[in-house]
Short mmCIF file of C-alpha atoms and ligand atoms in Angstrom, two decimals:
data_model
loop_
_atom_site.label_atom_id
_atom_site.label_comp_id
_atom_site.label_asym_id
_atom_site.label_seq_id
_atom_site.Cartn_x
_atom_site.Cartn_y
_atom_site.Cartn_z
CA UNK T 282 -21.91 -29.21 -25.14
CA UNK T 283 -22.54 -26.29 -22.77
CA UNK T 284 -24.89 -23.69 -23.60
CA UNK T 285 -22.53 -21.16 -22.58
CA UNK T 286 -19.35 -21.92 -24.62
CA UNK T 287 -16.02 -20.11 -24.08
CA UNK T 288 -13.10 -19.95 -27.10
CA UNK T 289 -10.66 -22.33 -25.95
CA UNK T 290 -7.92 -19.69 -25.62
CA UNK T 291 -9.88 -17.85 -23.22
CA UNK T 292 -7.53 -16.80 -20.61
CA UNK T 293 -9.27 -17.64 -16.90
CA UNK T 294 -7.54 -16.38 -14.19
CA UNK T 295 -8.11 -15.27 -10.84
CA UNK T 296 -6.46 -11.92 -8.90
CA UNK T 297 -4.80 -10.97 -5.59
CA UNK T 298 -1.99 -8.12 -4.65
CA UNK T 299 0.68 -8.25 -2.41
CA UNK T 300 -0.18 -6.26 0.77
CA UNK T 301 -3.59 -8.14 0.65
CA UNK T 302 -2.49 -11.36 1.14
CA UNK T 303 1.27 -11.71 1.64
CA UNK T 304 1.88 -10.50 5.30
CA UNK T 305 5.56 -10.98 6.31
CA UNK T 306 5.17 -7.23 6.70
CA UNK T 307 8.41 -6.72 7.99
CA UNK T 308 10.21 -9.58 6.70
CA UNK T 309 13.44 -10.42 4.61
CA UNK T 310 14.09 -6.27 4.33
CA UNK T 311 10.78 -5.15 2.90
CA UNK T 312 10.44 -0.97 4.64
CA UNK T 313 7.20 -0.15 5.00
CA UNK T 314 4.07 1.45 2.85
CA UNK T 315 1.65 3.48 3.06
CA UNK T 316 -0.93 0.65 3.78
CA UNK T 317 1.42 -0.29 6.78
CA UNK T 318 1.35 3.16 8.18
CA UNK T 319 -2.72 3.83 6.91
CA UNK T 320 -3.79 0.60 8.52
CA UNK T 321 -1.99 1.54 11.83
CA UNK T 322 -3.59 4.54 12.09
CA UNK T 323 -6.58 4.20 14.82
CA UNK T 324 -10.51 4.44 12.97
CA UNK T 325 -8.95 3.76 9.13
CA UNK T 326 -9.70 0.13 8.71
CA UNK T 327 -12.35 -1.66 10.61
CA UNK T 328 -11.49 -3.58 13.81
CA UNK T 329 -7.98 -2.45 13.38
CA UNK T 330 -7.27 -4.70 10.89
CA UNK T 331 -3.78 -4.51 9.41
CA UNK T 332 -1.60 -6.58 6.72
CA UNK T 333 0.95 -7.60 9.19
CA UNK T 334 0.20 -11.40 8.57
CA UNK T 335 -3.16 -11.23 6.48
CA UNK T 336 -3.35 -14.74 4.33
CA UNK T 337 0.29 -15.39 5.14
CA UNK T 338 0.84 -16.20 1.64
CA UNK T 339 4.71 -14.78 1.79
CA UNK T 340 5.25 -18.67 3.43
CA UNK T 341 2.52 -20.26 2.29
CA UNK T 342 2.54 -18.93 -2.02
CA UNK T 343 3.08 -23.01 -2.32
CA UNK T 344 -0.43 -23.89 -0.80
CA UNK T 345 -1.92 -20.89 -3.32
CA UNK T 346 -0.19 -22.40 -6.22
CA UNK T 347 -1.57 -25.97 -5.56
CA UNK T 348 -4.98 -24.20 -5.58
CA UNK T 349 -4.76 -22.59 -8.48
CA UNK T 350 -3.55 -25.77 -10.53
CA UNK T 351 -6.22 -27.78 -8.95
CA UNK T 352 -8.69 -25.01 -10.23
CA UNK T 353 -7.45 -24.98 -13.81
CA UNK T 354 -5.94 -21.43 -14.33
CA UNK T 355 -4.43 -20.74 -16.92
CA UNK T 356 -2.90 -17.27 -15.16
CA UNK T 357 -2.96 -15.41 -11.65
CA UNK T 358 -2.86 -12.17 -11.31
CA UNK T 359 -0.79 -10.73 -8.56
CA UNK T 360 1.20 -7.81 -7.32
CA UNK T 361 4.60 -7.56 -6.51
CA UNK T 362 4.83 -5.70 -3.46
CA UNK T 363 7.60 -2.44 -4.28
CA UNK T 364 8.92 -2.03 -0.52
CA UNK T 365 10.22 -5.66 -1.14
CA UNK T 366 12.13 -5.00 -4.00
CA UNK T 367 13.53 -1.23 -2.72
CA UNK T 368 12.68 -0.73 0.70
CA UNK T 369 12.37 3.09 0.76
CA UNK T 370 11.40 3.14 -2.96
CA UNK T 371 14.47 4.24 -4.65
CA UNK T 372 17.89 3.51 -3.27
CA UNK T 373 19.17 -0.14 -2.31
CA UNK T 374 18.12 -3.45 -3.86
CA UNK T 375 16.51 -5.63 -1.58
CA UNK T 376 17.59 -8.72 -3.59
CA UNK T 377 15.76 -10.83 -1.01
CA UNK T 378 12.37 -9.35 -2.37
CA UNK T 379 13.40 -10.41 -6.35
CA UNK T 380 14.05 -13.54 -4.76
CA UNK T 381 11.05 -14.20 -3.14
CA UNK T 382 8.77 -13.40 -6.44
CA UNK T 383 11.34 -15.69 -8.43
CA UNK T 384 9.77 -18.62 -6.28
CA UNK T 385 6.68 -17.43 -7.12
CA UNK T 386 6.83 -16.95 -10.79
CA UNK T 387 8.79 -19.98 -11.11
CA UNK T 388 6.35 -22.02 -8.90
CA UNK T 389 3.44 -20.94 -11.25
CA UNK T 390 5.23 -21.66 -14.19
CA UNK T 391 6.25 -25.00 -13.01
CA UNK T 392 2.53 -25.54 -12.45
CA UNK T 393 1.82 -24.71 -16.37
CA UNK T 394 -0.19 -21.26 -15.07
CA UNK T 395 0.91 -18.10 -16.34
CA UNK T 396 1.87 -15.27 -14.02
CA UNK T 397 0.69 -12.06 -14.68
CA UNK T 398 2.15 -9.25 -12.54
CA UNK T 399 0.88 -5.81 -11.46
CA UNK T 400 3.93 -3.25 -10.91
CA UNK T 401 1.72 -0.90 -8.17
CA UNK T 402 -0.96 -2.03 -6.70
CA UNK T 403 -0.93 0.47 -4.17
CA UNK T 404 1.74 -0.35 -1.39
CA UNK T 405 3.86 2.65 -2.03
CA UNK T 406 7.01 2.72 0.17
CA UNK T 407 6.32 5.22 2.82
CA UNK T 408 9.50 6.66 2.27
CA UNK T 409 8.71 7.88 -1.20
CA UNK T 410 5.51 9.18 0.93
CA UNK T 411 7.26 11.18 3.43
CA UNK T 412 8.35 13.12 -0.07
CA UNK T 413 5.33 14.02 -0.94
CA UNK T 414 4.55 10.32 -2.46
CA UNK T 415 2.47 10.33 -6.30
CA UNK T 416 2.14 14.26 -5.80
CA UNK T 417 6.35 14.20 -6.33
CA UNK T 418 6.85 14.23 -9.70
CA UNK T 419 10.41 12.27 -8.80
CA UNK T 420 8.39 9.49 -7.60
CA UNK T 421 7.32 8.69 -11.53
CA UNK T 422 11.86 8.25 -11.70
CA UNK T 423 11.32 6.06 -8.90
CA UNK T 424 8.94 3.81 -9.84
CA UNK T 425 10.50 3.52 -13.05
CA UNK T 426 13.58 2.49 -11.42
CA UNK T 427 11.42 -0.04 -9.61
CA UNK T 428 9.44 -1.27 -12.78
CA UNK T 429 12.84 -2.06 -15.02
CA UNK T 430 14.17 -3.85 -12.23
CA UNK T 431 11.32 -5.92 -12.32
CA UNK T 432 11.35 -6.53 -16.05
CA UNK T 433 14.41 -7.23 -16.24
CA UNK T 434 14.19 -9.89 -13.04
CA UNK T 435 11.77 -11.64 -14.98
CA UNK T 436 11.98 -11.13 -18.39
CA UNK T 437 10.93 -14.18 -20.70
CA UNK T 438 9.31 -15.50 -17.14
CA UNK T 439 6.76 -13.17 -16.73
CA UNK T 440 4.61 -12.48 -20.23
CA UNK T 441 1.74 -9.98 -19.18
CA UNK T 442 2.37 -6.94 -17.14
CA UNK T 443 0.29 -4.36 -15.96
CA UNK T 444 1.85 -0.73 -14.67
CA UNK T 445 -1.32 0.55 -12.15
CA UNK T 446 -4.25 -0.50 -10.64
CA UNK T 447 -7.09 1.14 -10.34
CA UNK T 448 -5.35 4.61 -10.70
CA UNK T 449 -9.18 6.06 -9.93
CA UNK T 450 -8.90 4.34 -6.23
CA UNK T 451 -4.92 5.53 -5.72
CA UNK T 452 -5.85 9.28 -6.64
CA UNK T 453 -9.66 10.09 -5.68
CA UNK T 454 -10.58 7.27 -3.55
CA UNK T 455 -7.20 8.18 -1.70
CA UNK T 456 -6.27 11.57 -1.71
CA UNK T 457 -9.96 13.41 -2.45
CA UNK T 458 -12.26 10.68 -0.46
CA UNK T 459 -10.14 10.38 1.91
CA UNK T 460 -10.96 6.03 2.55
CA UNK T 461 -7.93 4.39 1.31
CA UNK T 462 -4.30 5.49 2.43
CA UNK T 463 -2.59 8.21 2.55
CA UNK T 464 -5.97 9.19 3.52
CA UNK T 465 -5.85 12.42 1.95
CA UNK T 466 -9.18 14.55 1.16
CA UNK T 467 -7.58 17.40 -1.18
CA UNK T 468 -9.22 17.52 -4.54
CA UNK T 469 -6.50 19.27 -6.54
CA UNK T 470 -3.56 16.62 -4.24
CA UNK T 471 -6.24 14.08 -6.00
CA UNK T 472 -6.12 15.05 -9.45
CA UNK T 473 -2.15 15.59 -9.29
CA UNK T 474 -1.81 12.17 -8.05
CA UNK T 475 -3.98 11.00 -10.97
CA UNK T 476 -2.01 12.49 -13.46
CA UNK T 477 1.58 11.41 -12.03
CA UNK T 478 0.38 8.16 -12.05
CA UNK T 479 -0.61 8.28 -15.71
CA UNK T 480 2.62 9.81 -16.57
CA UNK T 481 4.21 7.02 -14.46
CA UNK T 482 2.76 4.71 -16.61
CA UNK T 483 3.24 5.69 -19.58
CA UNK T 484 7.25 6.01 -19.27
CA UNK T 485 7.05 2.74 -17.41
CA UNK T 486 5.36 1.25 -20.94
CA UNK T 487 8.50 3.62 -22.89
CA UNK T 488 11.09 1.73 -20.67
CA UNK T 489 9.59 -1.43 -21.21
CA UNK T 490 10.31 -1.06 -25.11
CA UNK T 491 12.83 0.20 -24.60
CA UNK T 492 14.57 -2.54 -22.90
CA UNK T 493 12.88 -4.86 -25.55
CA UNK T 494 11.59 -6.85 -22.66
CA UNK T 495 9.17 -9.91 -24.17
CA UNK T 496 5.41 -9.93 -23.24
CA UNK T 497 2.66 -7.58 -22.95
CA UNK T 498 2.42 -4.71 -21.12
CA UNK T 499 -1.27 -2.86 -20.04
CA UNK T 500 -2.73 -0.80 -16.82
CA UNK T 501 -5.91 -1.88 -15.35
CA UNK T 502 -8.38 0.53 -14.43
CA UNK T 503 -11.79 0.30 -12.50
CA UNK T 504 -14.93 0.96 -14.53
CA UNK T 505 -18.07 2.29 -13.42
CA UNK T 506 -21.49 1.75 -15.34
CA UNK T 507 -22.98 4.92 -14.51
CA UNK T 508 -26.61 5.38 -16.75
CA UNK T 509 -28.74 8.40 -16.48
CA UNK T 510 -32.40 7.94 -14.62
CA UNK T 511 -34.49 9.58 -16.83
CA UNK T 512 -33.89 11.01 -20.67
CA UNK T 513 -34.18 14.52 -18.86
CA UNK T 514 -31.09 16.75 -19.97
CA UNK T 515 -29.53 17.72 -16.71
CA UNK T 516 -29.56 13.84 -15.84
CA UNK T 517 -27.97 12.90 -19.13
CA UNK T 518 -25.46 15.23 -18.25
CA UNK T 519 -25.09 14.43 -14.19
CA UNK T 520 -25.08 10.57 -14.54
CA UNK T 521 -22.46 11.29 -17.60
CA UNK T 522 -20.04 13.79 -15.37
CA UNK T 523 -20.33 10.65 -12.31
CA UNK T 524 -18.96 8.29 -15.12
CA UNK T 525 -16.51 10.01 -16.17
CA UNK T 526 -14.86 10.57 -13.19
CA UNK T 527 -14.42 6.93 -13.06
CA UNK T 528 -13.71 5.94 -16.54
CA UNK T 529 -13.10 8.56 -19.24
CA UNK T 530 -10.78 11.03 -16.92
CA UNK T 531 -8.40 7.54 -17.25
CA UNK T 532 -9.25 5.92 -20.15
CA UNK T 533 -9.13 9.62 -22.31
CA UNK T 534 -5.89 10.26 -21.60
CA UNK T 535 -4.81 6.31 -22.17
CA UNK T 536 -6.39 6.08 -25.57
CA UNK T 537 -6.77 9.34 -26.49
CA UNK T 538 -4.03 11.77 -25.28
CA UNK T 539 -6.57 13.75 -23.75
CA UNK T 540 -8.68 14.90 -20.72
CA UNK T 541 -12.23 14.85 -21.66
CA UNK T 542 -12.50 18.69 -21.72
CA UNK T 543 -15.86 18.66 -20.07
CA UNK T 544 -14.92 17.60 -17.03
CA UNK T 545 -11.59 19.96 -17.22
CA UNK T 546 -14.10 22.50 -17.63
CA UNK T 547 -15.96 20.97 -14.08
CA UNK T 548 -12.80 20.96 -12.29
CA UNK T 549 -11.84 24.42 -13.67
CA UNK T 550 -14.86 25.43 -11.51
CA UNK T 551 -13.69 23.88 -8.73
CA UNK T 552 -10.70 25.39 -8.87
CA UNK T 553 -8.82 22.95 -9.86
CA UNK T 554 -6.66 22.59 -12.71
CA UNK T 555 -4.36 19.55 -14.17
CA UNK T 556 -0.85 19.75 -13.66
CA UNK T 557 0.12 19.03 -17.61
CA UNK T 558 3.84 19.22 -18.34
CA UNK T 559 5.11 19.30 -22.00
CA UNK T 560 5.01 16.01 -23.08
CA UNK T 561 2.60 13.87 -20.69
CA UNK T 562 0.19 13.66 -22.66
CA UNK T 563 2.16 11.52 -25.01
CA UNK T 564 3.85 10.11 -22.62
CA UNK T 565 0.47 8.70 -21.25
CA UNK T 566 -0.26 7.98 -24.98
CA UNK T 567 2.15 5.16 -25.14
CA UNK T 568 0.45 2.25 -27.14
CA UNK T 569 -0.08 -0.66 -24.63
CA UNK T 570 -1.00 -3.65 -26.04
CA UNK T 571 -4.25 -4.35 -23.52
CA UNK T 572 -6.72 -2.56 -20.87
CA UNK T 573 -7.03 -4.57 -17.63
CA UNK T 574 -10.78 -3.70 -16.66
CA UNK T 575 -11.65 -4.27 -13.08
CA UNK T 576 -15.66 -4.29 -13.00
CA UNK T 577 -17.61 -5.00 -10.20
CA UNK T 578 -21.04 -2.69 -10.21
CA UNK T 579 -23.40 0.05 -11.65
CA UNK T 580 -26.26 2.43 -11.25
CA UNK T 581 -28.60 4.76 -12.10
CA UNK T 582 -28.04 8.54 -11.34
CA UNK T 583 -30.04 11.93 -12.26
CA UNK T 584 -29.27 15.83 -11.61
CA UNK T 585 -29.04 17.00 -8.04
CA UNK T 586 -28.11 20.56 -7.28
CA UNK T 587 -25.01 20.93 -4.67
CA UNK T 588 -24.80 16.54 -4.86
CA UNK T 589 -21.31 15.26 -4.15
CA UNK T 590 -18.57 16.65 -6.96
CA UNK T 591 -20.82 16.65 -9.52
CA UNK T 592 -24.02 17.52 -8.95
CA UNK T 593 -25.43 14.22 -9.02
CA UNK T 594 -27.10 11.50 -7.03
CA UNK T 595 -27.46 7.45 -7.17
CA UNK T 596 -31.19 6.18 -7.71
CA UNK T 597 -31.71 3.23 -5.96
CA UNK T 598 -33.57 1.20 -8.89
CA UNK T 599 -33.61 -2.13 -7.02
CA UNK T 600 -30.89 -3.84 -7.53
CA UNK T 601 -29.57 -6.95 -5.34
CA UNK T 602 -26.78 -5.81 -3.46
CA UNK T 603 -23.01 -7.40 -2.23
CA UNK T 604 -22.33 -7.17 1.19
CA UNK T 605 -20.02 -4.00 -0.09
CA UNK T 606 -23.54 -2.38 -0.62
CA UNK T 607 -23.26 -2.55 -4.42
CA UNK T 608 -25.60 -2.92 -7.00
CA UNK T 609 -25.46 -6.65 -9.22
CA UNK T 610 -25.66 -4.94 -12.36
CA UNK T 611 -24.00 -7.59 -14.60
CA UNK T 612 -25.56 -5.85 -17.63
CA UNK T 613 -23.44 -3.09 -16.70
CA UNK T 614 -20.51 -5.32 -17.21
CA UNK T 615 -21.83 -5.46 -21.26
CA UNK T 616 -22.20 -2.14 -21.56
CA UNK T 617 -19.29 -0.49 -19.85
CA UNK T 618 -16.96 -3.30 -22.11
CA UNK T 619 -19.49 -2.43 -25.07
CA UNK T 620 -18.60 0.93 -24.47
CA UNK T 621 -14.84 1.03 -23.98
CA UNK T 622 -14.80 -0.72 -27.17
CA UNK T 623 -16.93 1.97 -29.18
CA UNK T 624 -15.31 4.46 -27.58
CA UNK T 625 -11.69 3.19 -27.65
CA UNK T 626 -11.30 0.98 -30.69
CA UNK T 627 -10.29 -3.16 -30.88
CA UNK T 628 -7.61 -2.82 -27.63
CA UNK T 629 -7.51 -6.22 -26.56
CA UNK T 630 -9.16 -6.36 -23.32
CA UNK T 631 -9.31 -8.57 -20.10
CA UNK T 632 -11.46 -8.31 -17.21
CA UNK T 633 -8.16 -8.14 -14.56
CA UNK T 634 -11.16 -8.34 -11.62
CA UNK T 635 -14.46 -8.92 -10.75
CA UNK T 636 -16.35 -10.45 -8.10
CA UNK T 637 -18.31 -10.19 -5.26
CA UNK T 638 -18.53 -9.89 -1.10
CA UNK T 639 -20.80 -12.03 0.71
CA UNK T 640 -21.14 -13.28 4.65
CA UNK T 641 -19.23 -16.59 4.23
CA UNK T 642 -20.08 -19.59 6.59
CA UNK T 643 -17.57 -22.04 7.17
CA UNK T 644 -19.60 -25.31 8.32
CA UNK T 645 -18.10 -27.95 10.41
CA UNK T 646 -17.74 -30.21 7.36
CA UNK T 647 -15.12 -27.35 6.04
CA UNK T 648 -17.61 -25.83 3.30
CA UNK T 649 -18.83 -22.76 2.19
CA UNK T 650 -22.30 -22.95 0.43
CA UNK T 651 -21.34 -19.48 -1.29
CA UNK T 652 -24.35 -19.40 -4.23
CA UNK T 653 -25.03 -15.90 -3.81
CA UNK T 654 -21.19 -15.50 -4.88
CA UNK T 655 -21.70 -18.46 -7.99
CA UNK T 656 -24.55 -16.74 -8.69
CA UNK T 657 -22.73 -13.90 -9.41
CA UNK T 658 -20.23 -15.02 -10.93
CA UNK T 659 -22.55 -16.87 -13.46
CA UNK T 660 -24.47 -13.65 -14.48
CA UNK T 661 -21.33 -12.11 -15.22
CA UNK T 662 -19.59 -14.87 -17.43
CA UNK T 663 -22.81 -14.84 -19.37
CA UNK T 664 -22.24 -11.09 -19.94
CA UNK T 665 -18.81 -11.99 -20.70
CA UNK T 666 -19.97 -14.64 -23.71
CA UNK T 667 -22.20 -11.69 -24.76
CA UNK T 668 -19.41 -9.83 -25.31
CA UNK T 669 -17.49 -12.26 -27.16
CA UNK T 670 -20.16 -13.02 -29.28
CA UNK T 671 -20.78 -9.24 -30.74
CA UNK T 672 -17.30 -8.96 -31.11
CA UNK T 673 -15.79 -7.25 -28.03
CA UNK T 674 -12.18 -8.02 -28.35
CA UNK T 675 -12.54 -9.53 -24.60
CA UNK T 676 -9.86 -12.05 -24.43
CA UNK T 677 -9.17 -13.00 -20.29
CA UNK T 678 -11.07 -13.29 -17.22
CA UNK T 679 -9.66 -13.06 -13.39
CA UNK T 680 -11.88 -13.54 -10.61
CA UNK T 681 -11.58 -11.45 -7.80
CA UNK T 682 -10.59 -12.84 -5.57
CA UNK T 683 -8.54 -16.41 -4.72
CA UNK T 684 -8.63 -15.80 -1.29
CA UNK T 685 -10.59 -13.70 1.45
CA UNK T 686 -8.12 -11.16 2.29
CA UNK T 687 -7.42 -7.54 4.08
CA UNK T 688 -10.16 -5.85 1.79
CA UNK T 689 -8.41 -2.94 2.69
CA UNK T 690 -10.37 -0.80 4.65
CA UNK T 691 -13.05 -2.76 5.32
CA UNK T 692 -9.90 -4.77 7.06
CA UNK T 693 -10.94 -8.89 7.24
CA UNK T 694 -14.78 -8.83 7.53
CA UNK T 695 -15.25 -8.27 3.82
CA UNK T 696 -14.61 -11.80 2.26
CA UNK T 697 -13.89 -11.93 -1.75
CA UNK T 698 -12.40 -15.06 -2.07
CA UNK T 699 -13.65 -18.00 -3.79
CA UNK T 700 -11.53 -19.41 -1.12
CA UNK T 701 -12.20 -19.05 2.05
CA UNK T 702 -9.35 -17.69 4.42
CA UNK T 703 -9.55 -18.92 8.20
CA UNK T 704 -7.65 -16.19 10.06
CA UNK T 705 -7.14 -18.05 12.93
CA UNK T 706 -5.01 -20.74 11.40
CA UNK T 707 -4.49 -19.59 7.82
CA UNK T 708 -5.55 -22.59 6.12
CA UNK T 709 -7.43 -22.62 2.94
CA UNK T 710 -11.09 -23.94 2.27
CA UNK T 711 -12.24 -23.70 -1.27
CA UNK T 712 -16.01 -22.36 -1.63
CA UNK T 713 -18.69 -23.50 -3.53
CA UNK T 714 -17.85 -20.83 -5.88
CA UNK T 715 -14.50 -22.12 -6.70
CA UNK T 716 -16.44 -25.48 -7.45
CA UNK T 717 -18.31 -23.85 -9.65
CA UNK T 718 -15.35 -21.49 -11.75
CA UNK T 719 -13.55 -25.18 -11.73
CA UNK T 720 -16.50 -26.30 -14.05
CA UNK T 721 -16.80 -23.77 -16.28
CA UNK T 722 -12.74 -23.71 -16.65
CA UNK T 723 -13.11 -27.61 -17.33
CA UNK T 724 -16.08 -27.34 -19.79
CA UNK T 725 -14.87 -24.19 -21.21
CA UNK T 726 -18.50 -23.27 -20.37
CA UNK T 727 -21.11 -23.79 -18.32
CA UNK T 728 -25.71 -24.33 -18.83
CA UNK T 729 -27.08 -21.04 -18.27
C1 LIG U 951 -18.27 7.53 -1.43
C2 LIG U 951 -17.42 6.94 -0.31
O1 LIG U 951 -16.86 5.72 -0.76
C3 LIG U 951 -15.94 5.14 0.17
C4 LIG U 951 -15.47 3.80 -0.28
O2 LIG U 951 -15.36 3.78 -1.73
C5 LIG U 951 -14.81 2.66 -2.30
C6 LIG U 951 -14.83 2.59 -3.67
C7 LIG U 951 -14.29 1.49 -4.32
C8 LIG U 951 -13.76 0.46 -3.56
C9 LIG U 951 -13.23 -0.71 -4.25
C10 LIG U 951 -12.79 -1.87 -3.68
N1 LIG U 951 -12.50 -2.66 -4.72
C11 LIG U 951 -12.04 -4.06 -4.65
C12 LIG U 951 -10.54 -3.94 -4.79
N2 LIG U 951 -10.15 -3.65 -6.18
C13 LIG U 951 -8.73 -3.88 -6.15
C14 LIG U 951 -8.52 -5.03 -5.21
O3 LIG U 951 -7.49 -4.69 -4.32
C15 LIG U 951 -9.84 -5.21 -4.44
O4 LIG U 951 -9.63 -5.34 -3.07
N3 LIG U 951 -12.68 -2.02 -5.86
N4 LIG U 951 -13.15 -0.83 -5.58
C16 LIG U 951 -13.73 0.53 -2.18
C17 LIG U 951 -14.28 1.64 -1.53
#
């Protein structure tokens, strides 16, 4: 018996999305996104890098499949890709795209692994763009339009469903930041797009009741453990604003029908206000039955005058870092999850990514001694029976990711995968980490 145990109907899983891996960019009628057009624009992504043919997985979802069943899955996480399904985001069917995710979802299924799908993980058709994109309120019709047909494609197939990922990374990372495409760096565009994109979800969760489609339906959002450096006030306060951006400005108005007024209050002073319409708030409201939680670092912060949006800057405490430059704070993992469930009440929750970036080496023999990336994962799956064991309703994990992929725009350098992705020739070499999730999935645990 393992000293790390796992409840047997502990859902492990691992994660990828559409534009990262699928290539076939212009393929079987799928119009372009904004990820096409971002990652074609010179000095966006390093080296160049686009999604044109990234893992290939559009011909080669067979070869993924047969590594997921050979690792023991019981679900993968993946996108489906909306310029497949309508090409300039509203209009025409593309029933070539449904087509191509049937063969996925049935292919999974078929391999006794559950599919879980994500509805936008951010390839928005660059047609929808060219209209302003998530700062068009018609673009929340649209994606509607996109999300029934996809329900109703796969009802009874496909049994978890999540509406957004990472809605922190399509509005501020995107449109305030400026890193991730459209590329804007307009903090009032930013906080728009946020807010569409809750709205979109939540009548994207109305539609899917009512339709009566079967399953579970969530939205995934990335979580930031953000603690305060010293007890001093005006750190309490700066570290707190710096989390918030990340979590509560999206999990508030998810769980609680509400912006947390203090940071209204910071944006008021910025000038900026939330574009609130009668009814979003409830609309955002809508009961979902779990809350994806992408984790993957943390840190220390304390009161800086004039620092970034919030006053506020990041203590380096001494953490190991990824090759992203992030802290390994797997703590942070228990106490953001800790926290959401304080804060939020028993929503059933599963960790929809997290993982890590290291400098891979393939060796002649076709391996990649990965421990840094086992050793990661390890910490964190102890966190994760921590959880479990003082009650957090934590029911699922997916690793991020199955494959290196176009880490989007850090291009191909950054590698993810607990397979590793040779982009000369496309084929597949499973790391040392994936050895070691196989184990635990096996064992239902692992010796700590
Ligand atoms: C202050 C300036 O900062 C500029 C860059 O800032 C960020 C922040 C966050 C990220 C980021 C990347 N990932 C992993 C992805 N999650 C979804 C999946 O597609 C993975 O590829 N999560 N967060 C990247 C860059």
């Amino acid at each position: 018996m393992a000293s790390i145990q796992f409840p047997k109907d502990f859902v492990w899983g691992t994660a990828t999305a559409s534009y990262q891996i699928e290539g076939a960019y212009n393929e079987d009628g799928r119009g372009m996104s904004i990820w096409d057009t971002f990652s074609r624009t010179p000095g966006k992504v390093v080296n160049g890098d686009t999604g044109d043919v990234a893992c290939d997985s559009y011909h080669r979802y067979e070869e993924d499949i047969a590594l997921l069943k050979k690792l023991g899955v019981k679900a993968y996480r993946f996108s489906i890709a909306w310029p497949r399904i309508y090409p300039d985001g509203d209009g025409e069917l593309n029933q070539k795209g449904l087509d191509y995710y049937a063969k996925v979802i049935d292919g999974l299924l078929a391999a006794g692994i559950e599919p879980c799908v994500t509805l936008y993980h951010w390839d928005l058709p660059q047609a929808l763009q060219d209209k302003g994109g998530w700062d068009n309120r018609d673009t929340i019709r649209a994606f509607v339009r996109y999300a029934e047909t996809a329900f109703k494609a796969f009802d009874g197939k496909v049994k978890q469903w999540i509406t957004f990922n990472e809605t922190w990374c399509v509005s501020f990372l995107s449109n305030y930041i400026g890193a991730h495409a459209p590329g804007n760096t307009d903090l009032q565009l930013a906080v728009n797009v946020a807010h569409n994109c809750m709205v979109a979800h939540g009548e994207a969760v109305k539609a899917f009741r009512a339709l009566g489609i079967s399953g579970e339906i969530g939205t995934t959002h990335n979580l930031y453990w953000f603690e305060p450096y010293t007890t001093k006030p005006e750190d309490v306060a700066a570290a707190h604003r710096n989390r918030a951006y990340n979590n509560e400005w999206f999990m508030d108005p998810t769980f609680k029908g509400q912006y947390p007024q203090f940071m209204v209050d910071w944006f008021k002073g910025k000038g900026v206000e939330v574009p609130i319409q009668p009814g979003d708030m409830e609309t955002i409201a809508q009961p979902i039955d779990f809350i994806g939680v992408n984790f993957y670092s943390g840190g220390f912060g304390r009161y800086k005058e004039g620092e970034g949006l919030f006053d506020c800057e990041e203590v380096q405490v001494g953490f190991d870092k990824t090759f992203m430059d992030w802290n390994v704070y797997a703590d942070g993992l228990y106490k953001v999850l800790s926290w959401v469930h304080e804060e939020y009440g028993d929503v059933p929750i599963y960790i929809t990514e997290n993982g890590a970036c290291y400098e891979d080496e393939l060796t002649p023999e076709g391996r990649v001694h990965d421990a840094k990336r086992a050793d990661y994962f390890k910490k964190h799956f102890i966190q994760c029976h921590r959880l479990i064991e003082s009650g957090v309703p934590l029911k699922g994990y997916f690793a991020w990711s199955l494959l290196d992929n176009f880490e989007w725009a850090e291009g191909y350098v950054k590698r993810f995968g607990i397979v590793y992705t040779d982009y000369k020739t496309r084929k597949r070499y499973p790391k040392d980490s994936y050895l070691f999730i196989q184990s635990v999935i096996e064992q239902d645990g692992f010796e700590a």
